[in-house]
Every structure is written in C-alpha cells, then in structure tokens.
mmCIF file of C-alpha atoms in Angstrom:
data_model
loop_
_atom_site.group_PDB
_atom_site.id
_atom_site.type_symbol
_atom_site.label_atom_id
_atom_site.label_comp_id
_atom_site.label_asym_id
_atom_site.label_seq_id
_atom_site.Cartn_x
_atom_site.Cartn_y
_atom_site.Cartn_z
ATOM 1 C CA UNK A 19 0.000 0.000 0.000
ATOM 2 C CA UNK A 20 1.297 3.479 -0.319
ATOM 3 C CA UNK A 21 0.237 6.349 0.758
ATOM 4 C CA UNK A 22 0.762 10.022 -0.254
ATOM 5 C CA UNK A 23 0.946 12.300 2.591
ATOM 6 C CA UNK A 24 1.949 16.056 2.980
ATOM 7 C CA UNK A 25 3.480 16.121 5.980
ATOM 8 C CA UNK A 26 5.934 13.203 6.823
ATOM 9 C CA UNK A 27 5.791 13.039 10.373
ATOM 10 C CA UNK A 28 1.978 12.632 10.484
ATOM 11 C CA UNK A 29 2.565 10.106 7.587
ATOM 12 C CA UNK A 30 4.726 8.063 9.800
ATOM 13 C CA UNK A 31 2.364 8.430 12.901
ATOM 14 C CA UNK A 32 -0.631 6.932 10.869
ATOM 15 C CA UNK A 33 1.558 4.049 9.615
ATOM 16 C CA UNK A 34 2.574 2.996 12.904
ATOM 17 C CA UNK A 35 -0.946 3.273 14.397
ATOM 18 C CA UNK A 36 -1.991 1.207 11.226
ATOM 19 C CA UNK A 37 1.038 -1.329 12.212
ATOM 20 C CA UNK A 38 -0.167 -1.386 15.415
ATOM 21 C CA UNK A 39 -3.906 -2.387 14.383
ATOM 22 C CA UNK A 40 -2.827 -5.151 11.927
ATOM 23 C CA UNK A 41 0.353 -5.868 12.342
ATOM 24 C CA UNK A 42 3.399 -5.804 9.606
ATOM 25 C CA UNK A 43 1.703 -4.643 6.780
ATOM 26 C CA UNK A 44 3.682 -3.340 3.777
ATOM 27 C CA UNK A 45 3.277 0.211 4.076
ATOM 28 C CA UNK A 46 5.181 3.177 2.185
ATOM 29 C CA UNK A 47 4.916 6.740 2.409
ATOM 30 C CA UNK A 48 5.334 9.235 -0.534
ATOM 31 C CA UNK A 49 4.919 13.063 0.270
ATOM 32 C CA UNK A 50 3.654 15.646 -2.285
ATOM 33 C CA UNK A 51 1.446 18.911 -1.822
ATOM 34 C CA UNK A 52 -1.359 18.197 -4.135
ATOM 35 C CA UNK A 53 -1.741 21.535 -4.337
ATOM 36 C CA UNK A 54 0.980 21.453 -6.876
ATOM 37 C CA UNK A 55 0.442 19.539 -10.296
ATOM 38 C CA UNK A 56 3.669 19.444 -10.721
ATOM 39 C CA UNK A 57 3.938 17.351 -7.141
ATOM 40 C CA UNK A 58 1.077 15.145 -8.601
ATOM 41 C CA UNK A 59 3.689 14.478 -11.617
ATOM 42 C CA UNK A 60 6.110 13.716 -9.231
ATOM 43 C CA UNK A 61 4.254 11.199 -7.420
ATOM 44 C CA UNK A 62 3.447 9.077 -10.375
ATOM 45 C CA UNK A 63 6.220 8.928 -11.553
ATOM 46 C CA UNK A 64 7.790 7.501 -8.424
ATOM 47 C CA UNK A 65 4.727 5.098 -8.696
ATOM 48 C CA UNK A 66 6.125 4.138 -12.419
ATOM 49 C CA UNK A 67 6.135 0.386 -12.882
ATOM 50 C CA UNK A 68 4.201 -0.136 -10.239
ATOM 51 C CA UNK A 69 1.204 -2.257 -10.722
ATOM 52 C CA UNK A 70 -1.957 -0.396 -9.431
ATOM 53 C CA UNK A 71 -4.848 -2.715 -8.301
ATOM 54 C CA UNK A 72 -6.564 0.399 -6.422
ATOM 55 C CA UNK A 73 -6.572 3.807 -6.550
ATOM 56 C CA UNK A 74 -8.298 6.147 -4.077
ATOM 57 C CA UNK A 75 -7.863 9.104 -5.757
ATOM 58 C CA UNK A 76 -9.852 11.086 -2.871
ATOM 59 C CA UNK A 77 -8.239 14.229 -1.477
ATOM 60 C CA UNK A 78 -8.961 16.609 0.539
ATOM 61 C CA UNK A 79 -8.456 19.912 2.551
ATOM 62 C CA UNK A 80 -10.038 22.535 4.339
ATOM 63 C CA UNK A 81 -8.883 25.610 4.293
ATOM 64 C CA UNK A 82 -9.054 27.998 7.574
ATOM 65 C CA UNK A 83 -10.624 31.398 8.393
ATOM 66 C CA UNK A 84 -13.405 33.131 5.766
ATOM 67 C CA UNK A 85 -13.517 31.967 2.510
ATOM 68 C CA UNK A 86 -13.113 34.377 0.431
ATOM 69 C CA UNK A 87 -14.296 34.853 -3.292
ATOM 70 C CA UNK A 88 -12.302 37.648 -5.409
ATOM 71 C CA UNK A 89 -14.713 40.948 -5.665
ATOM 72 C CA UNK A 90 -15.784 42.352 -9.457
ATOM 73 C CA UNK A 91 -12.553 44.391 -9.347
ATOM 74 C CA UNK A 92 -10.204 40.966 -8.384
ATOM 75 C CA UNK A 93 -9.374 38.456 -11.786
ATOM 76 C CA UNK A 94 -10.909 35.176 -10.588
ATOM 77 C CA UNK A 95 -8.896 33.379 -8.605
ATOM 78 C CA UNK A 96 -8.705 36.009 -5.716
ATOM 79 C CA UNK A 97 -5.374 36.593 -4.714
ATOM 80 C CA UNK A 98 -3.772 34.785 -1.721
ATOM 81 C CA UNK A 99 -6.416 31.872 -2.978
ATOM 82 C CA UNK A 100 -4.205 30.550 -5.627
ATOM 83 C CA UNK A 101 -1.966 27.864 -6.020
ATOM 84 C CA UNK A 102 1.703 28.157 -8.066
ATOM 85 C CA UNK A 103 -0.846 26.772 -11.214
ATOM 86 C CA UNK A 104 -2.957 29.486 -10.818
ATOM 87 C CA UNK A 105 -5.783 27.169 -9.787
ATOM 88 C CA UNK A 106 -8.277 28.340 -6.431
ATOM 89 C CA UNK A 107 -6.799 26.035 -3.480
ATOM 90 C CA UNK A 108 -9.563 23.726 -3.091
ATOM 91 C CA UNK A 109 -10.291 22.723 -6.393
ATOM 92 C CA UNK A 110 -6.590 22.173 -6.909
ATOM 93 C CA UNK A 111 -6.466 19.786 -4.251
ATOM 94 C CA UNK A 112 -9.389 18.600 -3.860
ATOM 95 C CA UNK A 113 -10.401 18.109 -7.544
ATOM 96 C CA UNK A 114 -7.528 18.635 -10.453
ATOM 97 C CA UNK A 115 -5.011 17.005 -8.590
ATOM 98 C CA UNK A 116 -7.050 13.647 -7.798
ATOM 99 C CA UNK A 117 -8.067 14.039 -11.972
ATOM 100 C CA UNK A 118 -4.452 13.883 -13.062
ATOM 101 C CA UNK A 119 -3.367 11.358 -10.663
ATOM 102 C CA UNK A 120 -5.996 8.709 -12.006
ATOM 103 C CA UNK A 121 -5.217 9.683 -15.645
ATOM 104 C CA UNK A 122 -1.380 9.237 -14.805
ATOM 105 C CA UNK A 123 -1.983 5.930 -13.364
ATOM 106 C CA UNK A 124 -4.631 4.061 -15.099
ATOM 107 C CA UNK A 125 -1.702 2.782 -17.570
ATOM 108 C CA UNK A 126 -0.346 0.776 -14.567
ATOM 109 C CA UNK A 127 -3.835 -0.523 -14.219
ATOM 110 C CA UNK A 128 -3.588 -3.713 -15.519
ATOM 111 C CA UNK A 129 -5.793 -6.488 -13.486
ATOM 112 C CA UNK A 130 -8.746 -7.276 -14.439
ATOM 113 C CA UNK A 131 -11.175 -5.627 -11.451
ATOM 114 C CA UNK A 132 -9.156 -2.831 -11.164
ATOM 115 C CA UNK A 133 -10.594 -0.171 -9.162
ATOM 116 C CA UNK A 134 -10.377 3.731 -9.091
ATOM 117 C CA UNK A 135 -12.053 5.887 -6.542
ATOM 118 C CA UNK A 136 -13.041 9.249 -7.305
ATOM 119 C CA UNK A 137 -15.529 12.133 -7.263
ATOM 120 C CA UNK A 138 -18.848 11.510 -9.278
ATOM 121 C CA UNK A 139 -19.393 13.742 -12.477
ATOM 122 C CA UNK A 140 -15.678 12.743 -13.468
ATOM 123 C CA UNK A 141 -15.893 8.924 -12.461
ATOM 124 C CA UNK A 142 -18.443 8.114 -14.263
ATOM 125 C CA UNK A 143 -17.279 9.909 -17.620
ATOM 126 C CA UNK A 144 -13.855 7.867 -17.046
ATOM 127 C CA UNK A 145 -15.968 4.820 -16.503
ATOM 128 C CA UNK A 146 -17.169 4.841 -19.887
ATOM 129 C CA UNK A 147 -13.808 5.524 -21.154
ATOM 130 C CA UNK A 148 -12.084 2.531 -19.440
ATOM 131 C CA UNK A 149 -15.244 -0.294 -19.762
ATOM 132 C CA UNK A 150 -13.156 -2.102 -22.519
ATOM 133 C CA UNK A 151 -10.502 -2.155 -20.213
ATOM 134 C CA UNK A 152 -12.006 -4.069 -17.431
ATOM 135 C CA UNK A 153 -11.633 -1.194 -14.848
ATOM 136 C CA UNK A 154 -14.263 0.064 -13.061
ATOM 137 C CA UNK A 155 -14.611 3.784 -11.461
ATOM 138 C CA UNK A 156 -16.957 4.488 -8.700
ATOM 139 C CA UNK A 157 -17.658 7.597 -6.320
ATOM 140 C CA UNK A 158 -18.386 7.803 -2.677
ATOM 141 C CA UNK A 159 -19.366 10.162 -0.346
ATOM 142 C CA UNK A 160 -19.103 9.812 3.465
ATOM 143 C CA UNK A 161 -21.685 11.427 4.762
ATOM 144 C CA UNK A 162 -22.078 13.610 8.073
ATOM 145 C CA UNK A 163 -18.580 12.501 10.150
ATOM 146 C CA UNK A 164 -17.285 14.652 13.061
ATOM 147 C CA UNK A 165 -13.921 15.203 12.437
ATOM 148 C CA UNK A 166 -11.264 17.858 13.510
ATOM 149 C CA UNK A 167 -11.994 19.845 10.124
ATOM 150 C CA UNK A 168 -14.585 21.470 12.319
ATOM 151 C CA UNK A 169 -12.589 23.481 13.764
ATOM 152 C CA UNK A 170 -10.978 25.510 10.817
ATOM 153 C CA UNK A 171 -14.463 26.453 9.857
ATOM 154 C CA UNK A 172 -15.348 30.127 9.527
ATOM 155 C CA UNK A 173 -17.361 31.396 12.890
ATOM 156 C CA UNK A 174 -18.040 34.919 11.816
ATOM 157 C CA UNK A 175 -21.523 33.679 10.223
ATOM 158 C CA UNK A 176 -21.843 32.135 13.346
ATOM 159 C CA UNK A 177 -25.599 30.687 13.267
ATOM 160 C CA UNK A 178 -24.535 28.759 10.413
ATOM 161 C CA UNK A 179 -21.094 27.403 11.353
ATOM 162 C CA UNK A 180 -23.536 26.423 14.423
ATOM 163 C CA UNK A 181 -26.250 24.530 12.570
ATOM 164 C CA UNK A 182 -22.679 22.640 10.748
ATOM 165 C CA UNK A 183 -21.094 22.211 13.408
ATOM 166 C CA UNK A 184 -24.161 21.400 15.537
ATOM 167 C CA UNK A 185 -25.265 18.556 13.357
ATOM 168 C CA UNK A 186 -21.934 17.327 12.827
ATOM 169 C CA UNK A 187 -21.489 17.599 16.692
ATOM 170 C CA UNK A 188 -24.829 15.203 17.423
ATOM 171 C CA UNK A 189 -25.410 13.605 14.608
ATOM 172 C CA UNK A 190 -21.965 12.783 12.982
ATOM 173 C CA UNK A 191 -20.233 9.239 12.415
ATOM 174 C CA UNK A 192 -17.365 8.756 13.947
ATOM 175 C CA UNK A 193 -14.083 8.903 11.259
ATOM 176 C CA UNK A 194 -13.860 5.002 11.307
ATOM 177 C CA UNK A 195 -17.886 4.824 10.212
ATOM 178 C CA UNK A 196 -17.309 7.989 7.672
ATOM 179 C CA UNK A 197 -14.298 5.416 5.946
ATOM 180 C CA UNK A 198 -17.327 2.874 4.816
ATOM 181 C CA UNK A 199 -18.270 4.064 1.119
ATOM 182 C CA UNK A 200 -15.095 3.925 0.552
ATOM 183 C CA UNK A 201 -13.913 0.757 1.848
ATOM 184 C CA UNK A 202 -17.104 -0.835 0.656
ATOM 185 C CA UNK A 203 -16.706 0.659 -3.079
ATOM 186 C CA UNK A 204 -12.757 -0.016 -2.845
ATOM 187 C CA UNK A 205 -13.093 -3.597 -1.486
ATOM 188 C CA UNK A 206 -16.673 -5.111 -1.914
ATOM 189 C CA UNK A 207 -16.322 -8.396 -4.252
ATOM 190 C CA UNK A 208 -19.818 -8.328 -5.919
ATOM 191 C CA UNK A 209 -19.203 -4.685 -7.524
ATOM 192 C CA UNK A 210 -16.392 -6.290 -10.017
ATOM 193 C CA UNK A 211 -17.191 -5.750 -13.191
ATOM 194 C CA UNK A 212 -20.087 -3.260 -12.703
ATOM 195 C CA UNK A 213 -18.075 -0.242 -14.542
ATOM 196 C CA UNK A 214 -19.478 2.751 -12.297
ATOM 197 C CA UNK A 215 -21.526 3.225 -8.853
ATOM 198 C CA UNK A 216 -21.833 5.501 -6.937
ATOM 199 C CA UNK A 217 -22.094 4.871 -2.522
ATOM 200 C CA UNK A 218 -23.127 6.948 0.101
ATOM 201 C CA UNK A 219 -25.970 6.933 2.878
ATOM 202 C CA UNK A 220 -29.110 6.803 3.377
ATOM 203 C CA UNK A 221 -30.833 7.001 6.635
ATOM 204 C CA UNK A 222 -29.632 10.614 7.708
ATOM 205 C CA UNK A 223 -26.362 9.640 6.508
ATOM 206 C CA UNK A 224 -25.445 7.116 8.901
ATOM 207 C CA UNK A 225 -25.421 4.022 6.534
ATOM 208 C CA UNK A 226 -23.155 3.513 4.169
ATOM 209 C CA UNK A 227 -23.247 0.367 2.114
ATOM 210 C CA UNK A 228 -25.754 1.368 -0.018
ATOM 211 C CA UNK A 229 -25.948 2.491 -4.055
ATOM 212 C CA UNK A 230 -27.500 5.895 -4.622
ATOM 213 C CA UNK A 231 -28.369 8.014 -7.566
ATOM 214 C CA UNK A 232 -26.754 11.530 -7.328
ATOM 215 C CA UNK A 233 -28.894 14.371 -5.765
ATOM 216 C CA UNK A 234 -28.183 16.888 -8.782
ATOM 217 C CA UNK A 235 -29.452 16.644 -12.558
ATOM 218 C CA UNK A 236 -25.994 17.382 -13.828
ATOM 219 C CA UNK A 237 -24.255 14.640 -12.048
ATOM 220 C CA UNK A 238 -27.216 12.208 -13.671
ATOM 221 C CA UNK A 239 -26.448 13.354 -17.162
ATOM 222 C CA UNK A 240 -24.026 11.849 -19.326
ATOM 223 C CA UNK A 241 -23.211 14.665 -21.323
ATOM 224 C CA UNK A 242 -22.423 17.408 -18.727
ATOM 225 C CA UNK A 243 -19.879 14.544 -16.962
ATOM 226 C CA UNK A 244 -18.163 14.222 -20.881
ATOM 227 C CA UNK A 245 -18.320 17.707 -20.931
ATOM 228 C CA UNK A 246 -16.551 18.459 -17.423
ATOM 229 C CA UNK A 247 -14.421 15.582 -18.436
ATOM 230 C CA UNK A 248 -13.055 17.036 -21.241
ATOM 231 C CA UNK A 249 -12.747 20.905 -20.299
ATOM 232 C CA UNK A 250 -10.709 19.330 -16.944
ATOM 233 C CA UNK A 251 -8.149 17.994 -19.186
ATOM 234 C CA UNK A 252 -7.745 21.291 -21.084
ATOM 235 C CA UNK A 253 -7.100 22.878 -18.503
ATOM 236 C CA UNK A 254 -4.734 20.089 -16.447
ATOM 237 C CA UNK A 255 -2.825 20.098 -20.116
ATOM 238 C CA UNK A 256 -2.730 24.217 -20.262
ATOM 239 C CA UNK A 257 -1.121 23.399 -16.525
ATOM 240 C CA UNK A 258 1.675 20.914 -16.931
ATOM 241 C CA UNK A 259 1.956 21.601 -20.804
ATOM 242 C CA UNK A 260 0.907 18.545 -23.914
ATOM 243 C CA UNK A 261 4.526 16.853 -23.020
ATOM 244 C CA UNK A 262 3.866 15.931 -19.699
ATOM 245 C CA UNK A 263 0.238 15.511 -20.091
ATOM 246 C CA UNK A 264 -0.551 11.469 -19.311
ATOM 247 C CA UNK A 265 -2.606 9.749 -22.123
ATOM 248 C CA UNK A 266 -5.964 10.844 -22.129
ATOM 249 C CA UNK A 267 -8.778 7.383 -22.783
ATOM 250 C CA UNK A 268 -11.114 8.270 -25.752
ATOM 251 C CA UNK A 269 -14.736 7.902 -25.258
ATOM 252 C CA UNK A 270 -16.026 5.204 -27.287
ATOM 253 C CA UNK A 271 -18.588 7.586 -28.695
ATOM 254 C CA UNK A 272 -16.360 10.160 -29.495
ATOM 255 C CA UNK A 273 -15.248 7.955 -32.307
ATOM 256 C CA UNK A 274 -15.982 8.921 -36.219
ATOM 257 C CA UNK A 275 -20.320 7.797 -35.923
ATOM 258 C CA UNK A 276 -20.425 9.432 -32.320
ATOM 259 C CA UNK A 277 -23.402 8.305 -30.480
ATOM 260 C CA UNK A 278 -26.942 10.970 -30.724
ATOM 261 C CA UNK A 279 -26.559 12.036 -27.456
ATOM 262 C CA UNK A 280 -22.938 13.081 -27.900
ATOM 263 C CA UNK A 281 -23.844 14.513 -31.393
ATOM 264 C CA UNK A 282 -26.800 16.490 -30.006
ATOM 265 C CA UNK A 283 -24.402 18.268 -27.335
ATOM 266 C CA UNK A 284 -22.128 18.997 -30.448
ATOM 267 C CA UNK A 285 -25.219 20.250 -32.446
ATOM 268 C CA UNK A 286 -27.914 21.453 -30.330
ATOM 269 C CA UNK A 287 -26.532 22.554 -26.704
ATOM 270 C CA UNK A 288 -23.373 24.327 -28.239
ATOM 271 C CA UNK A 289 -23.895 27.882 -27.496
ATOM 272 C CA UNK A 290 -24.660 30.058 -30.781
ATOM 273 C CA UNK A 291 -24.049 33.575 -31.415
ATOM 274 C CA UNK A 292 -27.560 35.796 -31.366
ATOM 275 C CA UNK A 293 -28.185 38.915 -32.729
ATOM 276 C CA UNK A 294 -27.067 41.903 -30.381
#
C-alpha cells in the first residue's frame, strides 16, 4: 500500500498506528502537496512500474478562516487563494489534482477488477472511457462525520457554522464509520465488473453500504460529466503543458459515428451567437 501524505511526520504516525492495528503490513509513504500539479507528476512517476490494483484518488483539505471569493474588481482566482498553477486552493487539491493522478496511473492498471475511486461527475465519464478495459470507477461520499476539520471552519456567520457544526457535533459518524463508502466501493467483491456506482448513505447519513443516484441533474447526465471531463483535461494540459500531459482514454462515442446524445451536445446545446 502506499500512501501520499503532505506532511511526513503525520505520515509516519498513521503508519505505525496502522502497524499497530494489523500488524506488519507493507506500508510506504510518498509526500507531495497536491496543491501542486507538478507534485502530482512527481508522485506518479515515483509510482512508475508499479502495478496499481486500487486507486483512491480522494483528497482533501479545508482551508481555515473566511472563505473568500475575489470581488468584481479581483481576476478570478482572488489573490492569496491561488496555487503556483494558478488554480483556487480547493479545487486544486481537492479536484484537479485527484483528476491527473488517475489519468497518470490508469496505464499501470492492468488487473482485471481494477478499481479507481473518485468524485462523481468525473468517475463516471472515465468509466465509460475505461469499460473495454475491465476497470471500473466508482464515487463515494461519506456522509455527516465529526472530524477535527470542524474546527478551521469560519465562525463569523456564526448561526450557520452552528447549525454545521451542531449537526456534525450530534449527529456525525465517527471517522472510522465515515471510511465505509469507501472501503465498501474499494473492497466489496460483488461490484467487479459493474463499470461505475456511486455509494453513500441513506438514513440521515449514517449508513453507508448502499448504491445511490446523485442528488443533482448534472451529475445524472451523461453529457455534462463528458463535458466536465473534457474541459478538466484542457485545462490540467494548459497546466503541466501537452509533453507531460498522461494519455488521455477516448470515449467510445467520441469515435468517427459518435453516439446521438454526444452529437446532439455537439449540435444542439453548443452555445450560438444571437443577434445583439
């Protein structure tokens, strides 16, 4: 197993708490800021010629104090809120850098009933992409877990950092019961070969091993996924430039003879220029 960590000494405290638990597992630590594509680069390519069974490509941070969105005077990103790619923190981490990891690493991704973990609208586009392959992609989502994240939240709108933090407070998982989804969609035998799922809970969020639908249109449809698919990988390539870009998996229907429903995004949803 190996496992990419920011900070080493925290790396090295979880590993021995894990040794502890289950004794001498085979454990190694890489350390990257996924802030950083260029980190994210780095990390696969100390992972080259390593054969990949799974991939949890799920990362995450939380930022402290306000967040802050840049004002009609500020070019989007605000300043302070960018990373060295020019990319807003959290979607750097929390989004782009998971993206290129997968597409860095699904080469190494040779057993059949391969797994990759990610977030939803991109998982399932890559899904359809790697089908032939014999990989499947699924998403997960933890549901409400009291963690220490809490306490970096912003307090100044302080009714709603209570309701959060009230909920959380009562009605939250512990951090072992928020790991389920993704233990369930990483390791559950019967989901081989299934191609995409997504796994969350029901039941006020408090059980996990079950298959939902996603709560928003957009995640439901097909073409917005190929489309966020395909305008994430412009910009990852605008990022670490078309040399270091990893190979990109074609959609099947992207092909000469393109399925309707990709040729009626091409045709019919395409904005148009109107009359002024």
């Amino acid at each position: 197993v190996y496992m990419v960590v920011r900070n080493m000494d925290k790396g090295r405290a979880a590993v021995e708490q894990l040794r502890k638990e289950l004794g001498p597992v085979k454990l190694h630590l890489l350390q990257a800021d996924f802030e950083s594509m260029r980190e994210v680069l780095g990390v696969a390519a100390e992972l080259k010629g390593v054969r990949i069974d799974l991939l949890i490509s799920i990362i995450g941070t939380f930022f402290p104090g306000p967040f802050k969105m840049a004002s009609a005077q500020e070019q989007w990103p605000a300043a302070g809120l960018t990373t060295e790619d020019g990319l807003e923190q959290t979607l750097a981490t929390n989004f782009f850098s998971g993206a290129l990891l997968a597409l860095s690493l699904v080469d190494q991704m040779k057993s059949p009933g391969s797994r990759i973990i990610f977030m939803i609208m991109f998982a399932r586009e890559l899904a359809s992409r790697l089908r032939h392959r014999g990989i499947d992609v699924f998403a997960v989502q933890p549901g409400v877990v009291w963690t220490p994240v809490h306490a970096k939240m912003d307090r100044s709108h302080y009714l709603a950092a209570w309701a959060v933090s009230g909920s959380g407070l009562f009605f939250g998982q512990t951090q072992y019961h928020g790991a389920w989804s993704t233990l369930y969609a990483a390791t559950e035998p019967s989901l081989s070969g299934k191609g995409f799922g997504y796994f969350g809970p029901n039941m006020l969020g408090l059980w996990h091993a079950t298959e939902r639908q996603p709560g928003t249109k957009q995640a439901r449809n097909p073409v917005t996924c190929w489309r966020l698919f395909e305008e994430t990988v412009k910009v990852l390539e605008e990022i670490v430039g078309s040399a270091a870009m990893p190979p990109v998996p074609g959609n099947p229907d992207d092909a000469q003879g393109a399925a309707p429903l990709k040729g009626n995004y091409r045709g019919a949803h395409k904005p148009t220029a109107t009359a002024a």
